[in-house]
Tab-separated table of C-alpha atoms and ligand atoms in Angstrom:
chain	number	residue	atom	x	y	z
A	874	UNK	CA	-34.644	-6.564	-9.288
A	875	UNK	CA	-37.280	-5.665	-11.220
A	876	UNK	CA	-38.500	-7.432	-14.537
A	877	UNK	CA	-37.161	-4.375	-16.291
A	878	UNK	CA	-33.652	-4.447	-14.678
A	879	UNK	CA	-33.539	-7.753	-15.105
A	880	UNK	CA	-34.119	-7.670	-18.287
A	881	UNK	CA	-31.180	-5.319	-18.722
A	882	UNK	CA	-29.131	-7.671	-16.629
A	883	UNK	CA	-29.559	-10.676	-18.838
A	884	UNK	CA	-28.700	-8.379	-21.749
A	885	UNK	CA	-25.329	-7.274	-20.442
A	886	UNK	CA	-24.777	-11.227	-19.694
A	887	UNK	CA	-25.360	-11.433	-23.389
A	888	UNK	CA	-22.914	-8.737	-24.448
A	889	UNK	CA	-20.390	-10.043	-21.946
A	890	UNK	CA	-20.443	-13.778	-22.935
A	891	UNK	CA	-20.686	-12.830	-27.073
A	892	UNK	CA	-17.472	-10.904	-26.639
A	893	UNK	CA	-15.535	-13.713	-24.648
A	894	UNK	CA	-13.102	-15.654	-26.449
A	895	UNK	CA	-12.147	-17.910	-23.696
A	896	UNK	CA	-9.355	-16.502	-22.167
A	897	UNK	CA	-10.045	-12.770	-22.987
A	898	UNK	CA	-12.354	-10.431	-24.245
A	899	UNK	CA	-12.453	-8.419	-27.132
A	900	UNK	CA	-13.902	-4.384	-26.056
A	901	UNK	CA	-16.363	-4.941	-29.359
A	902	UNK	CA	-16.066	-7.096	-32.130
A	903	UNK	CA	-14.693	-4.950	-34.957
A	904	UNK	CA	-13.727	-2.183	-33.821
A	905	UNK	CA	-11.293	-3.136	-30.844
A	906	UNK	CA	-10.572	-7.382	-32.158
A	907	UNK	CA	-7.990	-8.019	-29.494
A	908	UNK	CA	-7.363	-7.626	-25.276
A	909	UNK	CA	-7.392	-3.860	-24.244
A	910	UNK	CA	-5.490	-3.466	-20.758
A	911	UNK	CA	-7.969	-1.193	-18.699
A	912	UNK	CA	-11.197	-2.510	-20.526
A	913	UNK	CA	-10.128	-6.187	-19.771
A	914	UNK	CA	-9.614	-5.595	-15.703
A	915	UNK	CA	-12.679	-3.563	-15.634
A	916	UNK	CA	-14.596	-6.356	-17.431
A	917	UNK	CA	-13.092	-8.737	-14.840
A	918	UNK	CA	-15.340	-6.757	-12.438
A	919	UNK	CA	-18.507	-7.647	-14.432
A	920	UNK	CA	-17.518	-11.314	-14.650
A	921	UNK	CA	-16.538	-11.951	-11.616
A	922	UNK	CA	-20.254	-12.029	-10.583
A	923	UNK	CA	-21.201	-14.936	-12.705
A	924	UNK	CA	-18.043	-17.308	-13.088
A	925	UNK	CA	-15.125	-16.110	-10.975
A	926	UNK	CA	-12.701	-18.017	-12.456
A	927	UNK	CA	-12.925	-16.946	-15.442
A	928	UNK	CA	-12.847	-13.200	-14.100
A	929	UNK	CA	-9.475	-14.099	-12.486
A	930	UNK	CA	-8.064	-15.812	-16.242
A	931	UNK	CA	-9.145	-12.397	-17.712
A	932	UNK	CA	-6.660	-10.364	-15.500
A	933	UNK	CA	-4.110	-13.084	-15.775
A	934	UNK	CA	-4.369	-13.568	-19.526
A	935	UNK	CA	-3.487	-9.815	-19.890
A	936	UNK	CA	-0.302	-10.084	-17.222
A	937	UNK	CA	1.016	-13.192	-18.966
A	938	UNK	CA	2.376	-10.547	-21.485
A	939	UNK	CA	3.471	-7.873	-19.359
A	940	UNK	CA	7.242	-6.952	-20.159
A	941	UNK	CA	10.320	-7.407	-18.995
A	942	UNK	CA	10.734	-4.323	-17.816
A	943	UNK	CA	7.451	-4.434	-15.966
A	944	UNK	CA	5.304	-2.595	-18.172
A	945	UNK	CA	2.224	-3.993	-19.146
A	946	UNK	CA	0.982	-3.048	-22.786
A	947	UNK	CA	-2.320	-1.395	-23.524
A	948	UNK	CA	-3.505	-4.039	-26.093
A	949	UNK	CA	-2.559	-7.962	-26.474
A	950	UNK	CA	-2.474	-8.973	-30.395
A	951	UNK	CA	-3.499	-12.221	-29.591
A	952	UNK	CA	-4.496	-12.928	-33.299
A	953	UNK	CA	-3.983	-11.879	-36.439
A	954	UNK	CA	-6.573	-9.140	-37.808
A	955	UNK	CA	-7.053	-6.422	-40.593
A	956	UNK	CA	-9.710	-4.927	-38.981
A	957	UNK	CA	-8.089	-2.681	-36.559
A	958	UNK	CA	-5.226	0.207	-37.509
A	959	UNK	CA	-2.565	0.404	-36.112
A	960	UNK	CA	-1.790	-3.389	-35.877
A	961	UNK	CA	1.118	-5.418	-34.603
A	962	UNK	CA	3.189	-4.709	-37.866
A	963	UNK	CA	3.227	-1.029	-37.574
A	964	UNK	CA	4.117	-1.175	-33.795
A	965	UNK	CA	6.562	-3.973	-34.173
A	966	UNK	CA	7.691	-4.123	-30.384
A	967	UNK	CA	9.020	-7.504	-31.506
A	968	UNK	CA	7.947	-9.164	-28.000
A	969	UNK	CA	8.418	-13.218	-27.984
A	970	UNK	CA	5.115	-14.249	-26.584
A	971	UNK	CA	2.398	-12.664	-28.284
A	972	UNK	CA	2.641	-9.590	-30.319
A	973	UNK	CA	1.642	-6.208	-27.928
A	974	UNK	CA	1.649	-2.659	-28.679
A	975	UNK	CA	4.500	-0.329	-27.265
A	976	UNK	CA	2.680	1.995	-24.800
A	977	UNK	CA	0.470	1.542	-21.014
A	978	UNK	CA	-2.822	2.188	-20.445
A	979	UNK	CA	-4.728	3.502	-17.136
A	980	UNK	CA	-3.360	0.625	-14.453
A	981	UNK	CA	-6.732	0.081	-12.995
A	982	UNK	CA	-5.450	-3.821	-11.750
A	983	UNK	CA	-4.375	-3.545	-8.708
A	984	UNK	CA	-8.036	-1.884	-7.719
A	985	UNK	CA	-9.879	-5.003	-9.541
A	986	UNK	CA	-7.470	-7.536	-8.084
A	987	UNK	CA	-8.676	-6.378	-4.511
A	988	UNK	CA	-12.218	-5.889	-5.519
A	989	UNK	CA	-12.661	-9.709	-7.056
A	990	UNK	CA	-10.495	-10.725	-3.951
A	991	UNK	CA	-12.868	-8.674	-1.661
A	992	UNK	CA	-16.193	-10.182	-2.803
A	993	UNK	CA	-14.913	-13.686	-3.688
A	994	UNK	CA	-17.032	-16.829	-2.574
A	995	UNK	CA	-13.988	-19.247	-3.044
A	996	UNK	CA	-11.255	-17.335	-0.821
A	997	UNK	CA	-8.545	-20.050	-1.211
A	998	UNK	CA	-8.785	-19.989	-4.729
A	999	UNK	CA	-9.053	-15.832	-5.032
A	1000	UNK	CA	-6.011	-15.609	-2.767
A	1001	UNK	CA	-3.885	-18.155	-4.635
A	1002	UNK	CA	-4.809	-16.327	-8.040
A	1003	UNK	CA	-4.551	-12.438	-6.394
A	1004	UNK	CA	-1.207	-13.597	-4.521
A	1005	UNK	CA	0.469	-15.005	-8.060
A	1006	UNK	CA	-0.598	-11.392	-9.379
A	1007	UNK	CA	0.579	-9.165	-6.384
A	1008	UNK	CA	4.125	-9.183	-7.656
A	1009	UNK	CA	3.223	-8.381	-11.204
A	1010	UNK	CA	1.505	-5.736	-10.256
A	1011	UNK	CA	4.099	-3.995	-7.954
A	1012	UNK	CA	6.610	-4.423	-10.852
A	1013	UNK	CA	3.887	-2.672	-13.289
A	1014	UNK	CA	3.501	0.268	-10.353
A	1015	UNK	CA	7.637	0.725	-9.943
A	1016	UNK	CA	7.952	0.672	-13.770
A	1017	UNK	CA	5.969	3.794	-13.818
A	1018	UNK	CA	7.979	5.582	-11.558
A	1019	UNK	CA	10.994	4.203	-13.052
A	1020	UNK	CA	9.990	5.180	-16.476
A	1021	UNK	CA	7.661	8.013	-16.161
A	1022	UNK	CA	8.817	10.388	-13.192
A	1023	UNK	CA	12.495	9.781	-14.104
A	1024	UNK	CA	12.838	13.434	-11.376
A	1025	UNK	CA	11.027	11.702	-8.655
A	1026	UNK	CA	7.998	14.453	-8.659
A	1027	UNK	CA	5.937	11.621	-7.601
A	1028	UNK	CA	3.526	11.892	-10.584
A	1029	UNK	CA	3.896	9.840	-13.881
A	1030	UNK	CA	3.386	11.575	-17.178
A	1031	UNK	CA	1.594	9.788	-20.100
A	1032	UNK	CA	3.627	9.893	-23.227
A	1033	UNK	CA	1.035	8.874	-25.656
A	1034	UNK	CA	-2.710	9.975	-25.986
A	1035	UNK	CA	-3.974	6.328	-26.239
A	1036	UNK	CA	-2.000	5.870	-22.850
A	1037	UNK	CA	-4.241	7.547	-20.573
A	1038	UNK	CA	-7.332	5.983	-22.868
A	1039	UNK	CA	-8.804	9.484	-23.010
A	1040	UNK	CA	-7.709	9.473	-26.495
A	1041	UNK	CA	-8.623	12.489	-28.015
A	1042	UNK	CA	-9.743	14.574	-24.885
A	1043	UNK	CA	-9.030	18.516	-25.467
A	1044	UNK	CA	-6.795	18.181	-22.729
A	1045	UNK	CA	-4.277	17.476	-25.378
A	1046	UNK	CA	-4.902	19.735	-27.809
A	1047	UNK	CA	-2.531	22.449	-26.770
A	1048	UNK	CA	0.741	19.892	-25.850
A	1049	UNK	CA	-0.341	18.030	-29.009
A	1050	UNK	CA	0.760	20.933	-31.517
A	1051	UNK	CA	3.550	19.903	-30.773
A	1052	UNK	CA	4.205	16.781	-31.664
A	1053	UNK	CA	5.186	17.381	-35.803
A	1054	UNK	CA	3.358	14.908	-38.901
A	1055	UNK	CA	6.236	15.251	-41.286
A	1056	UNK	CA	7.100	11.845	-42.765
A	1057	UNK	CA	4.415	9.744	-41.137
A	1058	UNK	CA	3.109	8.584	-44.642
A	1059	UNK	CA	-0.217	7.244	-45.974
A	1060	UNK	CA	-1.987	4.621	-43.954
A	1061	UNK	CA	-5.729	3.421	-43.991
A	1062	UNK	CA	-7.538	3.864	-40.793
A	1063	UNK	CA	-10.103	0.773	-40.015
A	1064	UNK	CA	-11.953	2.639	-36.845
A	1065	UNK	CA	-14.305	5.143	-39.171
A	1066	UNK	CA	-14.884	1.497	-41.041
A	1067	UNK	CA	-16.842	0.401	-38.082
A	1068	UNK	CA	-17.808	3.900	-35.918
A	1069	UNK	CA	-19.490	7.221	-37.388
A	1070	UNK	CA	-16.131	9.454	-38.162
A	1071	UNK	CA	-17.916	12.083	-36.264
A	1072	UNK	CA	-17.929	9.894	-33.528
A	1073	UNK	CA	-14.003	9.352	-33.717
A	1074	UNK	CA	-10.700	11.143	-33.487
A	1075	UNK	CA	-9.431	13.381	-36.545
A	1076	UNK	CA	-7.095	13.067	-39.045
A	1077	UNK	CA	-4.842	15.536	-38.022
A	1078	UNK	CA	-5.111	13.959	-34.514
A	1079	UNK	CA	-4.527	10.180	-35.718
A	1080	UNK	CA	-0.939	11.755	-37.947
A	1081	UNK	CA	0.197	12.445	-34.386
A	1082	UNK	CA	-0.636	9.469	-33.092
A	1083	UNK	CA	1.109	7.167	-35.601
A	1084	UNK	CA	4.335	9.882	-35.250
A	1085	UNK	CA	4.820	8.934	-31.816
A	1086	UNK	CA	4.300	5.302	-32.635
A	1087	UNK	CA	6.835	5.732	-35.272
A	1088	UNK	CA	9.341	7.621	-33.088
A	1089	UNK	CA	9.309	5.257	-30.303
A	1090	UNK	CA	9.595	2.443	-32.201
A	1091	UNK	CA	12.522	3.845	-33.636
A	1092	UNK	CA	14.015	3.949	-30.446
A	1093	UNK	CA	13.711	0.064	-30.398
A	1094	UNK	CA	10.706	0.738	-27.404
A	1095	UNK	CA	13.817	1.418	-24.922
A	1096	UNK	CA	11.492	2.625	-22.392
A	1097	UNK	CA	14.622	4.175	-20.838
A	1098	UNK	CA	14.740	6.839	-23.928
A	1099	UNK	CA	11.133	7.147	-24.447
A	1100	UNK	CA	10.174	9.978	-21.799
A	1101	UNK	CA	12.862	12.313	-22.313
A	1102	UNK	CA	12.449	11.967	-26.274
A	1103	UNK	CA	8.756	12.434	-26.613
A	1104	UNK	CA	7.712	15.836	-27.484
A	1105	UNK	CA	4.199	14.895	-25.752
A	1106	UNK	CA	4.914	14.289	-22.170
A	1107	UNK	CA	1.585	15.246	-19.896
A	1108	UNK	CA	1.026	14.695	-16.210
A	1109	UNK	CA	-2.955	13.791	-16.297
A	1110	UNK	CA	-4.942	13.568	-12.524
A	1111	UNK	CA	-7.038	11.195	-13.348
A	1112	UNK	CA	-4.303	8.698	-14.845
A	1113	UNK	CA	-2.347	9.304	-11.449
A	1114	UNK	CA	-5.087	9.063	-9.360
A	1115	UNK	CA	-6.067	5.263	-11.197
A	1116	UNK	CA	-2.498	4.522	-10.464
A	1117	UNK	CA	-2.486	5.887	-6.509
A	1118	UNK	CA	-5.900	4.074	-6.165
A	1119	UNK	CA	-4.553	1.051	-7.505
A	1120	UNK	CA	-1.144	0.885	-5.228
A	1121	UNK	CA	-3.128	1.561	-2.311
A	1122	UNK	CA	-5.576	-1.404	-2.827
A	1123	UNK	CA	-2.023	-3.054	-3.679
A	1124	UNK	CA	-0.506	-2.356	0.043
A	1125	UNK	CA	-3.982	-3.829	1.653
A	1126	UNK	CA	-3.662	-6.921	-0.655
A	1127	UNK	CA	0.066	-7.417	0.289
A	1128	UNK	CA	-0.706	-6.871	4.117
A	1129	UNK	CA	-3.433	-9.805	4.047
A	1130	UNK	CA	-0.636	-11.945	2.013
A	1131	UNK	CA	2.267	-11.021	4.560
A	1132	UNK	CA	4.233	-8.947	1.936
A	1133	UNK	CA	5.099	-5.910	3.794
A	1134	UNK	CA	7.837	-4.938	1.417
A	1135	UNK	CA	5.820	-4.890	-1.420
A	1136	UNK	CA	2.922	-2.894	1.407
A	1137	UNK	CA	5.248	-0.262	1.849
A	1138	UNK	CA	6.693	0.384	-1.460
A	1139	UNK	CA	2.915	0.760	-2.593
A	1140	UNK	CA	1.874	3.204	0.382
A	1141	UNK	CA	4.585	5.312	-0.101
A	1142	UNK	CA	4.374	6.236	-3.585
A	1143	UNK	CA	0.615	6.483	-3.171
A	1144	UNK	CA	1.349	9.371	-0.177
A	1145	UNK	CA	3.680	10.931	-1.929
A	1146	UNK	CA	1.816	10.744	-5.297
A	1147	UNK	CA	-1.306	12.564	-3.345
A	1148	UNK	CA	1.014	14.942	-1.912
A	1149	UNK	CA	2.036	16.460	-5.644
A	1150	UNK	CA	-1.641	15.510	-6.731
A	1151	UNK	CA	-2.557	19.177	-4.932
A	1152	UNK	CA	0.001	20.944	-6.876
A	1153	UNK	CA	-2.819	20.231	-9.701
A	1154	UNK	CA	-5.494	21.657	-8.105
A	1155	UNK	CA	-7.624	24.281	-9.359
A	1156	UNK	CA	-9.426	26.695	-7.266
A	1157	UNK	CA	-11.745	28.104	-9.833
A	1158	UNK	CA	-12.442	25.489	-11.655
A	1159	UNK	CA	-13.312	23.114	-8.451
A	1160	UNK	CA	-11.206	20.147	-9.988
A	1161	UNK	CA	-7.735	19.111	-10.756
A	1162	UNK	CA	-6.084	20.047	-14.601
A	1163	UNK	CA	-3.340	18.147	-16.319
A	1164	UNK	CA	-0.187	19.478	-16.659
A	1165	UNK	CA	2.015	19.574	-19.077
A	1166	UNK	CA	5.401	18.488	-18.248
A	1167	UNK	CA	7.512	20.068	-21.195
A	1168	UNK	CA	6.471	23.346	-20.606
A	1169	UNK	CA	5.712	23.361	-16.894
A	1170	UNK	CA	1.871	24.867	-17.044
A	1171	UNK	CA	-1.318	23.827	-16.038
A	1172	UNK	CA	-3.383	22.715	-19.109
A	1173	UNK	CA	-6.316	24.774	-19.180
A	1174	UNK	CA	-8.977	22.305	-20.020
A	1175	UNK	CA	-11.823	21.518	-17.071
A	1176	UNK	CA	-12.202	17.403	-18.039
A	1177	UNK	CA	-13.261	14.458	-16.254
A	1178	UNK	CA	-9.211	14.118	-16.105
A	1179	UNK	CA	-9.547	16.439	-13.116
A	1180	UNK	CA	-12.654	14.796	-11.823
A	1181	UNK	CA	-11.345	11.117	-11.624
A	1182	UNK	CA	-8.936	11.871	-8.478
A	1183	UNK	CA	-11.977	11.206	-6.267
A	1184	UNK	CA	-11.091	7.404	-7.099
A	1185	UNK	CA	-8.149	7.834	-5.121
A	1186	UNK	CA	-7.884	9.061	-1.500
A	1187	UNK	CA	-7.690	12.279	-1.810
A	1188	UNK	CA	-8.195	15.336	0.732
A	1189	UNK	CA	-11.957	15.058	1.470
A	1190	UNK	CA	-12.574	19.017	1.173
A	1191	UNK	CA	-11.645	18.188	-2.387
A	1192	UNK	CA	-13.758	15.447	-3.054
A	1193	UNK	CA	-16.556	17.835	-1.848
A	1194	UNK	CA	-15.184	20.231	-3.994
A	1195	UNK	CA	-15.662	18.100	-7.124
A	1196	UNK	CA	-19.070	16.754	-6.367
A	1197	UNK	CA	-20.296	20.418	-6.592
A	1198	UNK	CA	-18.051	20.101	-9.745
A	1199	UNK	CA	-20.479	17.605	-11.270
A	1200	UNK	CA	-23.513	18.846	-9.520
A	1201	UNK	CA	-23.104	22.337	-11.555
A	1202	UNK	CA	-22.378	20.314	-15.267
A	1203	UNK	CA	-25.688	18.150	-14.238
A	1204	UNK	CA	-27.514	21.273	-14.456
A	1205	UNK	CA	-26.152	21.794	-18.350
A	1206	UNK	CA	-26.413	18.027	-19.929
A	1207	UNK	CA	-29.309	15.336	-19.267
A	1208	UNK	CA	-26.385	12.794	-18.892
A	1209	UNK	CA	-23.985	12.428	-16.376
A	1210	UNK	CA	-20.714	12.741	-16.094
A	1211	UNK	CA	-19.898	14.301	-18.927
A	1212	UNK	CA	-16.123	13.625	-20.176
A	1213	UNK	CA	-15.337	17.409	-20.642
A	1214	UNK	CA	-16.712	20.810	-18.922
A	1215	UNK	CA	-20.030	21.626	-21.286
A	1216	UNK	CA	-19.210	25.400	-20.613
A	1217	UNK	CA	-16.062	24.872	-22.147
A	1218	UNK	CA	-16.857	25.968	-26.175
A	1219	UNK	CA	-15.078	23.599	-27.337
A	1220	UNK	CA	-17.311	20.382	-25.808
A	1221	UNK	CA	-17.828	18.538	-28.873
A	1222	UNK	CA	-21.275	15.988	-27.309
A	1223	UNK	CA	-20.554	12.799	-29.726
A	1224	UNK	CA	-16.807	12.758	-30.617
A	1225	UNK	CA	-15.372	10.078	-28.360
A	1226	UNK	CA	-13.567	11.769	-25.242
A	1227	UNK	CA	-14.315	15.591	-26.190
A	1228	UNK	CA	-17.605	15.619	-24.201
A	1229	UNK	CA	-19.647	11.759	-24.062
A	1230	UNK	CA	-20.246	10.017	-20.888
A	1231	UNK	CA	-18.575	6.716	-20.970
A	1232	UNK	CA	-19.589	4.439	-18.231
A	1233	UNK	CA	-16.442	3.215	-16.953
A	1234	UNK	CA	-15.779	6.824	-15.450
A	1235	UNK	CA	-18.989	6.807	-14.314
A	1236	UNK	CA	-18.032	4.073	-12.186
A	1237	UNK	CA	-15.021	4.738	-10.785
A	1238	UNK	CA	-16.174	8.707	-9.755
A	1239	UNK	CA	-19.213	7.281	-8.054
A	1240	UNK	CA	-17.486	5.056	-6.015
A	1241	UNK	CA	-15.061	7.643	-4.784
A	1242	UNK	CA	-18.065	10.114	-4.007
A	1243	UNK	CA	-19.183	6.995	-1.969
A	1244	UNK	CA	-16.961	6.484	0.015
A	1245	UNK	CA	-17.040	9.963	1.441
A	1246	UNK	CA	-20.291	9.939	1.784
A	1247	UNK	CA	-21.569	11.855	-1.409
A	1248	UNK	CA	-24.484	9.409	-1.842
A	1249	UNK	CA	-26.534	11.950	-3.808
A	1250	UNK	CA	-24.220	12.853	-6.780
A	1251	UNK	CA	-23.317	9.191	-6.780
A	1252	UNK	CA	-27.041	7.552	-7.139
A	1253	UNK	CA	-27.633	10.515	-10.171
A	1254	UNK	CA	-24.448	8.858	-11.947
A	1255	UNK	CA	-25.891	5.534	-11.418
A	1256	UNK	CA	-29.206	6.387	-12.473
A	1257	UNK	CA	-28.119	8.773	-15.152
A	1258	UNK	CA	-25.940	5.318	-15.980
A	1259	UNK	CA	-28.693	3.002	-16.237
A	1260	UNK	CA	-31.046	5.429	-18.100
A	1261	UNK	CA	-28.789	5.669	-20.818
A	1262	UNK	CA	-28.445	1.914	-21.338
A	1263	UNK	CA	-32.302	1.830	-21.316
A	1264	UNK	CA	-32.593	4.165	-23.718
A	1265	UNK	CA	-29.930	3.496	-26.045
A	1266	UNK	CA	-28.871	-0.088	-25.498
A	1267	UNK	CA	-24.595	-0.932	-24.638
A	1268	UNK	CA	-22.662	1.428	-26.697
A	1269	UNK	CA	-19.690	2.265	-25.861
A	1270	UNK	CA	-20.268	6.168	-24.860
A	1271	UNK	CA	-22.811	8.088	-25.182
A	1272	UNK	CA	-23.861	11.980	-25.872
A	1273	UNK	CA	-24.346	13.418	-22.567
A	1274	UNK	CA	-27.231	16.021	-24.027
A	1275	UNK	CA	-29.594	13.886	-26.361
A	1276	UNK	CA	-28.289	10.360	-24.379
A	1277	UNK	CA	-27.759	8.677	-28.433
A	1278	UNK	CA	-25.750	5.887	-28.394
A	1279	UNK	CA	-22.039	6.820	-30.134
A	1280	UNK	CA	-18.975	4.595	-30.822
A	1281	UNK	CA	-19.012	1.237	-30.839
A	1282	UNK	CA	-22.313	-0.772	-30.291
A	1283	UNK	CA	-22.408	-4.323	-27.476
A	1284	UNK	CA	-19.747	-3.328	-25.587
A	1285	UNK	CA	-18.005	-5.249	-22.923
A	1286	UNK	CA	-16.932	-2.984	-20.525
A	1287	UNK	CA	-20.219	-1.047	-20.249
A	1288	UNK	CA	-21.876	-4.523	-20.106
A	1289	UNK	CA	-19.575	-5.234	-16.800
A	1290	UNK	CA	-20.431	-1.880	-15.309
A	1291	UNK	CA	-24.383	-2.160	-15.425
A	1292	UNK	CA	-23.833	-5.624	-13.812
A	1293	UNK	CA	-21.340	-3.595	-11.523
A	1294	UNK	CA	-24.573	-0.919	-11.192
A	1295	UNK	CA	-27.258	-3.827	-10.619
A	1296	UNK	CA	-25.320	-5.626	-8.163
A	1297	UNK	CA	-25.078	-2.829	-5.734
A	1298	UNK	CA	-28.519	-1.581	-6.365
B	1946	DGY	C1	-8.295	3.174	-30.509
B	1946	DGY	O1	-7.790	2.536	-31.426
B	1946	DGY	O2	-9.203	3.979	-30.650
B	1946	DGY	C2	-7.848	2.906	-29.150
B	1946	DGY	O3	-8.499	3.700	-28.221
B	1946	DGY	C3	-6.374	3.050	-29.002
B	1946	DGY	O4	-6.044	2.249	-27.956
C-alpha cells in the first residue's frame, strides 16, 4: 500500500470500530441507530479482515432475531431511540426477543457467510460458526419462495420499497401510484433531521411508505396475507439476483459441510430463478428491468436494479452485455456506477437511490464483471470507488457527476468496502 492508501485504510478502521457497539453495528450514528440486515453482512466483509470473530458475531447477532417463519427483518431495534422514524412502536411486529421491523431486506448472507468462510485463517472456528448459520439461512431462502412467489415463477417480488434497500429508486415510481395515503396521519420524520432533505426521499414518497407499514401491520405481519394484499408487489433483478447469488454460495457451503439436502434445495431454486431472470431482459436497454407483478409489465426504468444480476451467475453474453451497459453511462458521469441510467430525465444526481453511486453496488457489480473476466470495467469501479472516498471522505453515497459526498457522513458499510477494495488491490 501506499502511504496514501494507507492512510485511507486506517480511516475506514476508524469509521468501522466508532460505529461498533459490540455485537453489531449501527450503518451511521444518527441517522440509521440500530442493526440494518444487508449493511450488517456486508460490514461483516470489512471486519472480517481485522478480528474475525467479531465479523462472524455481526452476522450471528442479526440471525439471532430472524423469525419464526424464517424471515429475517431488515432492521434489529436493539435499543430504544427517538432518533430514527419509523421506530419499533409504529411497526409493532410484537416479536419476543428484541423488537424488529416487519419487512426483508436484500439477503446478501449466504454470499458473506461463504466469503468470511473462504478467506478465514481459523477454519475450525469459521466452519463451526458458518455450519450453525447454514440452516438459518436456507430457512431465510425457502421463506422467500414461500412468501414471495406464492405461483412458483421462480422470482420473489419485494412488497415494500425499503425491502429491496433501493428505497426511493424511480423504478417505483409508476407501481407506487398506486399504493393510496388516505388515513396515514401526521408523523415527524427524523431522517431530514440528520441528512440534507434533498438528499432524501419525499413526502409524498415517505406517506406510502408508512401506508404499507400500516396495512401490514394490520394484518398482524401474517406473512401468509401480506403478498396478495399489497397493492405494491414488484419483481426487482437485482434483489433476485442477491438472493440466487446467495443460495448458490449456500449449496457450495452445504457441500463442504455434508448437507446435500440443504445443496440441492439451494441449486435448484438458484437454476430455476436464472431461468425466469431472462424473462427480464431487455434488449435495448442492454440490462434487466423490474417488473411489476400486479400489472404484468416490464417497468420502464434502466437502474442499477437491472445491472446487479451480474452478481449472480448469469448467461455470460449478458454479463458482457451489461459491462457495455456501464461502459456507455461512464462516458456521461465522472463517477461510477451510477444507481440510475443518466440519460434517463428523470436522474435526480444527489437524492439517495434516484441517480448516486453507493459503494456497496459498486462492489458486488465488480465482482461479477470479475469473474467473467471483465477486468477493465471492474478496476474503473474500483478506482472510480476509491477516488470518491479520497475526495469526499465515507459518506454514505455519493453524486456520480460532481463526486460530493450526500447522505449520511462515517459510514460503516462504505468503510467495509474500501477495506474490501484495499485488500484485493
Ligand atoms: C431509511 O430509513 O431510510 C431506511 O433506508 C429504511 O430502511
Amino acid at each position: 500500500m501506499t502511504p496514501e492508501t494507507e492512510k485511507i485504510y486506517q480511516h475506514a478502521l476508524e469509521v468501522l470500530k466508532e460505529n461498533d457497539l459490540g455485537s453489531y453495528t449501527v450503518p451511521t450514528k444518527g441517522l440509521y441507530p440500530f442493526q440494518w440486515n444487508w449493511d450488517s453482512c456486508l460490514t461483516a466483509l470489512g471486519q472480517g479482515h481485522y478480528d474475525e470473530n467479531r465479523a462472524w458475531t455481526e452476522i450471528e447477532t442479526l440471525f439471532a432475531h430472524q423469525w419464526p417463519d424464517g424471515m429475517v427483518p431488515h432492521i434489529v431495534f436493539h435499543v430504544d431511540s427517538d432518533g430514527y422514524f419509523p421506530g419499533p412502536r409504529v411497526w409493532d411486529t410484537r416479536r419476543p426477543a428484541a423488537d424488529t421491523s416487519g419487512i426483508t431486506q436484500p439477503p446478501v448472507a449466504g454470499f458473506a457467510v461463504k466469503r468470511l468462510y473462504d478467506r478465514a485463517t481459523d477454519k475450525a472456528a469459521a466452519a463451526a460458526r458458518a455450519r450453525a448459520l447454514l440452516q438459518r439461512i436456507d430457512a431465510w431462502h425457502r421463506w422467500f419462495y414461500q412468501m414471495r412467489d406464492p405461483a412458483g415463477e421462480g422470482l420473489v417480488a419485494i412488497i415494500h420499497p425499503w425491502e429491496s434497500g433501493r428505497d426511493n429508486s424511480i423504478d417505483w415510481d409508476e407501481a407506487f401510484e398506486r399504493v393510496p395515503t388516505e388515513g396515514v396521519g401526521d408523523y415527524v420524520r427524523r431522517d431530514t433531521q440528520h441528512a440534507d432533505p434533498a438528499h432524501r426521499p419525499t413526502k409524498a414518497q415517505y406517506d406510502r411508505y408508512l401506508y404499507l407499514v400500516q396495512l401490514f401491520r394490520s394484518l398482524g405481519w401474517d406473512n401468509s396475507r401480506l403478498h396478495d394484499a399489497s397493492p405494491f408487489r414488484v419483481v426487482d433483478p437485482g434483489f433476485n439476483a442477491i438472493l440466487i447469488r446467495s443460495m448458490t454460495d449456500l449449496a457450495d457451503l452445504a457441500d463442504a459441510f455434508g448437507d446435500p439436502a440443504i445443496a440441492a434445495a439451494n441449486r435448484e431454486r438458484a437454476t430455476k430463478g436464472l431461468a425466469a431472470l431472462e424473462t427480464l431482459w431487455s434488449e435495448p436497454d442492454g440490462q434487466y428491468l423490474c417488473r411489476d407483478r400486479v400489472t404484468g409489465e416490464l417497468i420502464q426504468s434502466a437502474s442499477i436494479g437491472g445491472i446487479l444480476p451480474v452478481f449472480a451467475a448469469v448467461p455470460r453474453v449478458r454479463a458482457h452485455e451489461i459491462a457495455r451497459t456501464i461502459e456507455g453511462w461512464a462516458t456521461k458521469v465522472k463517477y461510477i456506477v451510477p444507481s440510475h441510467d443518466p440519460a434517463d430525465p428523470r436522474f435526480e444526481p444527489k437524492r439517495y437511490w434516484r441517480a448516486p453511486a453507493w459503494l456497496v453496488t459498486n462492489y458486488m457489480i465488480q465482482d461479477g464483471l470479475r469473474a467473467v473476466g471483465e477486468t477493465v470495467v471492474a478496476d474503473h469501479i474500483v478506482s472510480s470507488s476509491l477516488e470518491l472516498i479520497t475526495q469526499s471522505g465515507f459518506a454514505e453515497y455519493y453524486d456520480p457527476t460532481t463526486g460530493e459526498p450526500c447522505g449520511g457522513g462515517r459510514f460503516t458499510w462504505t468503510a467495509a468496502m474500501v477495506i474490501e477494495f484495499l485488500e484485493a488491490a
